[in-house]
Short mmCIF file of C-alpha atoms and ligand atoms in Angstrom, two decimals:
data_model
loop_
_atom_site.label_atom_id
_atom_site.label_comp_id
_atom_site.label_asym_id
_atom_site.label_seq_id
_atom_site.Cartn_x
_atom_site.Cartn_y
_atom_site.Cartn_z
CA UNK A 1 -21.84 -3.21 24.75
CA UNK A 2 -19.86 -0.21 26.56
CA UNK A 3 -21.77 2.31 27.77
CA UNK A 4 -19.04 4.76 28.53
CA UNK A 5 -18.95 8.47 27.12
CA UNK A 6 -17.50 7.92 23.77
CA UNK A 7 -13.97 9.14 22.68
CA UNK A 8 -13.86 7.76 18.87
CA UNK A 9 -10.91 9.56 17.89
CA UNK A 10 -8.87 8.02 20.65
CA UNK A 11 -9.21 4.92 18.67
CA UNK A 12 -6.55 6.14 16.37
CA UNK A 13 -3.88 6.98 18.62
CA UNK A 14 -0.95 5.03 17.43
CA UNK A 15 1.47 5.79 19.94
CA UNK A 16 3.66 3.49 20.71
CA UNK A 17 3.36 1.57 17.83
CA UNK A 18 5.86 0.85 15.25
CA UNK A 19 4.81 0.80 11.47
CA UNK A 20 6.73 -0.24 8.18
CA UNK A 21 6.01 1.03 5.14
CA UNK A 22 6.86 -0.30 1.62
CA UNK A 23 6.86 2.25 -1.38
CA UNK A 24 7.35 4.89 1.50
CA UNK A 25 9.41 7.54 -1.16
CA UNK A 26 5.65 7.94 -3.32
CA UNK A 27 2.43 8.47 -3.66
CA UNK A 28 0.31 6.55 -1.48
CA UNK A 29 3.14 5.03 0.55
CA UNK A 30 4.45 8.40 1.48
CA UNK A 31 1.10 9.83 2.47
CA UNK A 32 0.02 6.67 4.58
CA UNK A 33 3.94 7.01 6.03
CA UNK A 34 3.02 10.91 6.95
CA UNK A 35 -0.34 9.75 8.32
CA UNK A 36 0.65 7.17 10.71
CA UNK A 37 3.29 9.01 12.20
CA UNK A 38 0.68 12.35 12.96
CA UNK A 39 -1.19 9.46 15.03
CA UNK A 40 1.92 8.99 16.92
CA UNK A 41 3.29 6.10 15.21
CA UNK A 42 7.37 5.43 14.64
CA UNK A 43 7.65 4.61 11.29
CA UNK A 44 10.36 2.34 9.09
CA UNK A 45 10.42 3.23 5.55
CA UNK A 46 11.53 1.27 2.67
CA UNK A 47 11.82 1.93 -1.26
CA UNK A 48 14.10 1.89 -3.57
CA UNK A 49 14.21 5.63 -4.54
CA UNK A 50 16.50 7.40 -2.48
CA UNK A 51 15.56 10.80 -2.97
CA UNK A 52 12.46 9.94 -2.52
CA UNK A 53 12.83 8.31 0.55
CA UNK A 54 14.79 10.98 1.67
CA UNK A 55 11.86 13.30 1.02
CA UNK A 56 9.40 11.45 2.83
CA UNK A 57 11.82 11.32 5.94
CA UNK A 58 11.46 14.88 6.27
CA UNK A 59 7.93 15.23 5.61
CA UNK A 60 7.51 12.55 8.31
CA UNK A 61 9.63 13.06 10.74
CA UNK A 62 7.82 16.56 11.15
CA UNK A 63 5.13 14.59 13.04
CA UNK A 64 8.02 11.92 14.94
CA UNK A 65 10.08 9.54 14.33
CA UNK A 66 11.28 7.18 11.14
CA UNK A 67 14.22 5.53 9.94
CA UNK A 68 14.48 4.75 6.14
CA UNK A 69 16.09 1.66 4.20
CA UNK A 70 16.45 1.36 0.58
CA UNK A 71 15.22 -1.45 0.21
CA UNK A 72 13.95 -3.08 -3.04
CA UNK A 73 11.07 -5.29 -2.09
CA UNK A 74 12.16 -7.91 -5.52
CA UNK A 75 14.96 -9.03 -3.05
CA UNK A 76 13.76 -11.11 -0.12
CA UNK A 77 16.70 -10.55 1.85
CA UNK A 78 16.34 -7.22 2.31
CA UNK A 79 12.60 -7.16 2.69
CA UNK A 80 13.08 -9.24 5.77
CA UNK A 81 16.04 -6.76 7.02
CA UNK A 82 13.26 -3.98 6.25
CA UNK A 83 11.17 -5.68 8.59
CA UNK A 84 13.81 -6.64 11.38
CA UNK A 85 14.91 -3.08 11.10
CA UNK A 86 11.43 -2.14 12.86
CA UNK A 87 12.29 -4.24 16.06
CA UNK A 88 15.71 -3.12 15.98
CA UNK A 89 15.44 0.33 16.36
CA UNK A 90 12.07 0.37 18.06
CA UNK A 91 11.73 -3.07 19.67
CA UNK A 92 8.64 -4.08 18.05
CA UNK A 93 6.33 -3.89 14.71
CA UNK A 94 2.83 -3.42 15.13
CA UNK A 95 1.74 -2.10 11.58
CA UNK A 96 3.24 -3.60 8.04
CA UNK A 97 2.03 -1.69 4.63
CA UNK A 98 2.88 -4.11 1.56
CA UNK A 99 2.57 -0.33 -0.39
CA UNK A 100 5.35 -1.04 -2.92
CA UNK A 101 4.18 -1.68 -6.78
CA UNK A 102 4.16 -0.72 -10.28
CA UNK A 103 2.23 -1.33 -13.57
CA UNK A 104 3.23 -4.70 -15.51
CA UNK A 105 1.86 -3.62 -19.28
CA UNK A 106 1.25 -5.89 -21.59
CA UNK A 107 -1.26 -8.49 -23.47
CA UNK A 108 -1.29 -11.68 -22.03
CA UNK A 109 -0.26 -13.55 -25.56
CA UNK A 110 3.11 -11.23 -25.94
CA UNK A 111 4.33 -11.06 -22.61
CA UNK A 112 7.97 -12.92 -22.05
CA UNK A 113 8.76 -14.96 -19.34
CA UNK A 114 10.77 -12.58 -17.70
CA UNK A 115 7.74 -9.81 -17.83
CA UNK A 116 6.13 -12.57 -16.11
CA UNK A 117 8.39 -13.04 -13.40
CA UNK A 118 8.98 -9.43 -12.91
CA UNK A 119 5.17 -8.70 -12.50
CA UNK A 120 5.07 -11.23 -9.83
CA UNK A 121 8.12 -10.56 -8.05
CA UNK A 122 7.21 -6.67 -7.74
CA UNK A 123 3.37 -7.42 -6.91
CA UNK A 124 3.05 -10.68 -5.35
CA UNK A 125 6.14 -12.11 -3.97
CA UNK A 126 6.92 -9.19 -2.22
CA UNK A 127 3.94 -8.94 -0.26
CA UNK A 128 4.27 -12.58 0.87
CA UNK A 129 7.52 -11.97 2.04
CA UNK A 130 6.48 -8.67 3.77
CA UNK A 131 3.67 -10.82 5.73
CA UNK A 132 5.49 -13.67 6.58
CA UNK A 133 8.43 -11.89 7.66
CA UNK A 134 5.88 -9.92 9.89
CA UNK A 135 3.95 -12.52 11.24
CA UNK A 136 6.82 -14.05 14.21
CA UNK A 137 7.37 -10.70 15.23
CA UNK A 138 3.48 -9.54 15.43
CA UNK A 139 2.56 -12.88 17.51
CA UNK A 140 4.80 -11.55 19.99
CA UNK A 141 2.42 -8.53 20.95
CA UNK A 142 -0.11 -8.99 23.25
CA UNK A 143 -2.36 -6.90 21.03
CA UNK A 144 -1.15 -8.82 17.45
CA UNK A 145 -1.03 -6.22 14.72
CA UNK A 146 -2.30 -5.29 11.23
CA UNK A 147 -1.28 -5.99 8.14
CA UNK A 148 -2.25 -3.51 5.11
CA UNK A 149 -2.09 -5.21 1.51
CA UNK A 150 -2.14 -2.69 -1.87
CA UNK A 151 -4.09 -4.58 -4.17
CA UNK A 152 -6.03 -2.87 -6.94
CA UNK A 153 -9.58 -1.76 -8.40
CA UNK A 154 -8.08 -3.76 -11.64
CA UNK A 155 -9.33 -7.13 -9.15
CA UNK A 156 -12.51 -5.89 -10.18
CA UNK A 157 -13.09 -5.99 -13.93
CA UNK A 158 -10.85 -7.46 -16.74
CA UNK A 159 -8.96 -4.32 -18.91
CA UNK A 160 -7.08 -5.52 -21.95
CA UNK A 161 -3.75 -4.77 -21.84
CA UNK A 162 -2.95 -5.11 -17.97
CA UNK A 163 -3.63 -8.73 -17.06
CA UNK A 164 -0.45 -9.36 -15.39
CA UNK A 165 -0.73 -6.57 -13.14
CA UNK A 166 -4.43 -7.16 -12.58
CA UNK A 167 -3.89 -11.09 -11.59
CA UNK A 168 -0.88 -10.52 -9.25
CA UNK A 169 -3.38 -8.16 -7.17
CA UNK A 170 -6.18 -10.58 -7.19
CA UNK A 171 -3.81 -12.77 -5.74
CA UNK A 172 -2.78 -10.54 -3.18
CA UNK A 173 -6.32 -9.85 -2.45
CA UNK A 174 -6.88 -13.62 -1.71
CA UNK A 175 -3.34 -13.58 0.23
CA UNK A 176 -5.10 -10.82 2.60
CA UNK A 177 -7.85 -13.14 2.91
CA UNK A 178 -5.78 -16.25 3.95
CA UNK A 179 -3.76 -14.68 6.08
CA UNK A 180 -6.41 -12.98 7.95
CA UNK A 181 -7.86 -16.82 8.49
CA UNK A 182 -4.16 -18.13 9.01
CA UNK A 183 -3.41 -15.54 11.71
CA UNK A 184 -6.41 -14.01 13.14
CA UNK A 185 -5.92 -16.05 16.52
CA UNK A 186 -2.98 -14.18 17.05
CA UNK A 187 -4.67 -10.72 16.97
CA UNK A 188 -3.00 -10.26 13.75
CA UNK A 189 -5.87 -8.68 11.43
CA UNK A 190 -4.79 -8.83 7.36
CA UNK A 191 -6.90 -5.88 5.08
CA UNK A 192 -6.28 -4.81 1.71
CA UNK A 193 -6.82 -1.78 -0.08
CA UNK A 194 -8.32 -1.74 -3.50
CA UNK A 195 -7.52 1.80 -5.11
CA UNK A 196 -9.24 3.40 -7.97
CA UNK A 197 -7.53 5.82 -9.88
CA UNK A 198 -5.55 7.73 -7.70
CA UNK A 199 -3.44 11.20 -8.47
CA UNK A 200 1.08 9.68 -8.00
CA UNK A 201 3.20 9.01 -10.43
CA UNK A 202 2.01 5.54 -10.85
CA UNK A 203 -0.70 7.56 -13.13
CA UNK A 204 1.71 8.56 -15.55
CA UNK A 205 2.85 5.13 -16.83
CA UNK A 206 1.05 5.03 -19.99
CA UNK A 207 0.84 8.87 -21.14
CA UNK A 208 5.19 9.29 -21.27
CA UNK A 209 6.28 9.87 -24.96
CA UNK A 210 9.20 8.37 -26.41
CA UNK A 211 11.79 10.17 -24.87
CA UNK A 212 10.38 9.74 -21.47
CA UNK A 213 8.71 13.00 -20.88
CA UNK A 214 5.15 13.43 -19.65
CA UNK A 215 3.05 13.86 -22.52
CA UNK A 216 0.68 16.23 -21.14
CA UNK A 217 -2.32 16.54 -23.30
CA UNK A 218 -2.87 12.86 -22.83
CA UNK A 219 -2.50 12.70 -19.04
CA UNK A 220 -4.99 15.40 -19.26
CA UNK A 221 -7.38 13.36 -20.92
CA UNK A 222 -6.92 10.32 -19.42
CA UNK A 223 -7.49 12.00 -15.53
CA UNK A 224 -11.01 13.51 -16.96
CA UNK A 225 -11.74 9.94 -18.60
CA UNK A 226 -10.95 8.51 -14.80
CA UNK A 227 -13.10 11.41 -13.52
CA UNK A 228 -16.16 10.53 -15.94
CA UNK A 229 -16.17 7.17 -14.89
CA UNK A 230 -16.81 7.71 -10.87
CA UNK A 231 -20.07 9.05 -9.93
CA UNK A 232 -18.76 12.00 -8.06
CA UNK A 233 -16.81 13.10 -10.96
CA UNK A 234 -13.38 13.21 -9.33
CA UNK A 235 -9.84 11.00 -9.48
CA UNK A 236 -8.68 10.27 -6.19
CA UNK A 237 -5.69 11.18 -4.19
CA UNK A 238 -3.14 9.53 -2.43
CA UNK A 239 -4.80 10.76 1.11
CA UNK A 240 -7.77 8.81 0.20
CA UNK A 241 -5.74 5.74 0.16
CA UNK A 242 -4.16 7.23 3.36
CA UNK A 243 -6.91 7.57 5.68
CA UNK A 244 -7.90 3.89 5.18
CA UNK A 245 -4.52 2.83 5.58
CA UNK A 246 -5.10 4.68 8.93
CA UNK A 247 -8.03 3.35 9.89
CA UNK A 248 -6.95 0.09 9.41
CA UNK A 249 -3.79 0.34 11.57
CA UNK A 250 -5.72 1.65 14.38
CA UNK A 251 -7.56 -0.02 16.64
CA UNK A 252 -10.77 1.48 15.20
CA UNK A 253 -10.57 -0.95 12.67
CA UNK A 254 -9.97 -3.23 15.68
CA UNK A 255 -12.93 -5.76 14.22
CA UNK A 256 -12.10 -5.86 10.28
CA UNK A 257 -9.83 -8.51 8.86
CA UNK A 258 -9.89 -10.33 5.73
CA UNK A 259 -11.30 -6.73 4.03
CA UNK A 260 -10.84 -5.77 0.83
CA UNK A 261 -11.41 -1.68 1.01
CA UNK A 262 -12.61 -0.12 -2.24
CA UNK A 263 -11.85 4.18 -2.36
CA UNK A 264 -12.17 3.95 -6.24
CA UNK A 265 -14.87 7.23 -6.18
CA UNK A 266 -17.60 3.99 -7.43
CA UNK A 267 -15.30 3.87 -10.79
CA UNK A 268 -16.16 0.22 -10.94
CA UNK A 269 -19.60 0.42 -11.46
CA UNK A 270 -18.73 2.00 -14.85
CA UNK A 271 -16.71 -0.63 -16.08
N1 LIG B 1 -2.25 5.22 -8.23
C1 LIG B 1 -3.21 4.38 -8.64
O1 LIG B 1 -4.07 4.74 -9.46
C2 LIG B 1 -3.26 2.98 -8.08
C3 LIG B 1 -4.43 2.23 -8.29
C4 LIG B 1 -4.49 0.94 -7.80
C5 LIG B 1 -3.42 0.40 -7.09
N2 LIG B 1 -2.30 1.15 -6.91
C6 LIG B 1 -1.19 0.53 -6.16
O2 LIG B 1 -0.82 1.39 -5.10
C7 LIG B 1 0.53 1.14 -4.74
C8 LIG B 1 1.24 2.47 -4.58
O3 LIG B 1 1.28 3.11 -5.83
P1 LIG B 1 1.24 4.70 -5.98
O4 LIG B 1 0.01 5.03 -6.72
O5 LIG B 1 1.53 5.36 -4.70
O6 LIG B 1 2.44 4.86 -7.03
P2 LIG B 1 3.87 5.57 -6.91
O7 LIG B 1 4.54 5.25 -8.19
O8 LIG B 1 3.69 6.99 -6.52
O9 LIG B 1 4.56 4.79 -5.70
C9 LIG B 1 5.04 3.48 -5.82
C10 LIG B 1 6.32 3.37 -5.01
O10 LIG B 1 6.78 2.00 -5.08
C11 LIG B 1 8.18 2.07 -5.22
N3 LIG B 1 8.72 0.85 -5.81
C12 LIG B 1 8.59 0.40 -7.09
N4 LIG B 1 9.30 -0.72 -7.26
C13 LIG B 1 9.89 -1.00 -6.07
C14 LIG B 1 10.75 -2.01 -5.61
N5 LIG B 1 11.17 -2.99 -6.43
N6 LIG B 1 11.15 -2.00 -4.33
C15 LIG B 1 10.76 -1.00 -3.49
N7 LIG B 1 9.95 0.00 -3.87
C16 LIG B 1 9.53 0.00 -5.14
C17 LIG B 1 8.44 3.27 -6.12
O11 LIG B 1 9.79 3.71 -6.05
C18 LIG B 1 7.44 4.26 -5.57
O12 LIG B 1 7.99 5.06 -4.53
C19 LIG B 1 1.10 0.21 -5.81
O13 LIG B 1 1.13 -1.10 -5.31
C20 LIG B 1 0.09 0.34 -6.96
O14 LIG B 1 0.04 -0.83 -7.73
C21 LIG B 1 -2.19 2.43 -7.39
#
């Protein structure tokens, strides 16, 4: 036990370390991105939105450093140049967030096989190419590194019309929980993030009319159904998704692997 004057905040000092982030030009990907760089971290972003991308660069690179890839995580190839792209410019990769996703709609009996495939390519494959592509260069630290999965609160109760999403994030929850088996003797600690509803633009998938527009009287009612159904009466944000995507990269979270982090405001207990 260490008896020394405690400094907690010293824990999350990332400087020196080198991050990538998937889904970096969005939502929760761009606030984690924004995060880890005000703790001093160098940060390699990759999405396929340019502008986006392009956005996030600026907001990040206000706190340091970042390069930024377009990179479209369905392609293995270039998440693995994503990932060398960390080393290098920066010589090393401490901190991988498998960020990038989307919503695969549809009940189970109508979905095509190419729905299928797409669901898992965007939300499963991806991440297991983000992790194993990680992995060699993580072993080489003295200190391993930390891998941060986005799973979802859909892991935790069955909603009609969103299976295929839902069981590519249970299996990246279970991935997370492998891997952090698989690789924990390296130092290499493998969390996930479970979100509840959270405020980006991944909200907005259902409530678009025809012509693609936001159709705003039922996003309206859909964020105060979201807000009913957590006991503090809120939605999230993409911060709260930020600050454990934080925690987890530091070395305050230097004991937790295999985790499956719920900020979903208690929304499941309503289901
Ligand atoms: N917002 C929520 O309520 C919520 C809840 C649970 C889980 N999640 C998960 O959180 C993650 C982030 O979502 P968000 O809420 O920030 O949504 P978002 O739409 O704001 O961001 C998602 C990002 O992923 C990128 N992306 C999509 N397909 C890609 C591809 N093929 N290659 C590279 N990038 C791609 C998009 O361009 C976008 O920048 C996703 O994995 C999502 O499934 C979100």
């Amino acid at each position: 036990m260490s008896t020394n004057t405690p400094a907690p905040l010293r824990a999350y000092d990332l400087t020196g370390r080198v991050a990538v982030v998937t889904g970096a030009a969005s939502g929760i990907g761009r606030r984690s991105s924004e995060f880890l760089a005000a703790a001093g971290a160098r940060v390699v972003l990759g999405d396929v939105d340019a502008d986006g991308l392009r956005e996030t660069s600026e907001r990040v690179n206000v706190h340091g450093r970042s390069v930024a890839e377009i990179t479209d995580v369905t392609d293995r190839a270039a998440v693995e140049a994503l990932i060398r792209r960390a080393t290098e410019e920066y010589g090393r990769l401490d901190v991988l967030c498998n960020v990038a996703g989307a919503m695969s709609p549809g009940m189970i009996e109508e979905i095509t096989d190419q729905q299928l495939e797409d669901a898992l390519a965007l939300n499963l494959r991806s991440v297991v190419w983000g992790c194993r592509a990680a992995i060699p260069a993580m072993k080489r630290n003295e200190r391993g590194g930390s891998i941060i999965n986005v799973s979802s609160g859909a892991i935790d109760a069955p909603v009609a019309g969103i299976g295929l999403y839902a069981l590519a994030k249970a299996a990246v929850a279970m991935l997370t929980k492998t891997l952090a088996v698989e690789v924990g003797p390296y130092k290499i600690r493998v969390n996930a993030l479970a979100p509840g509803a959270t405020l980006t633009k991944f909200t907005t998938w259902r409530l678009q009319r025809a012509d693609g527009t936001l159709d705003r009287e039922a996003y309206d009612a859909f964020v105060e159904r979201m807000k009913e159904r957590s006991p503090l009466g809120e939605i999230g944000e993409a911060e709260d998704q930020a600050h454990l995507v934080l925690h987890l990269a530091s070395d305050a979270a230097r004991w937790t692997t295999g985790a499956i982090l719920r900020a979903n405001g208690g929304q499941t207990f309503a289901w």
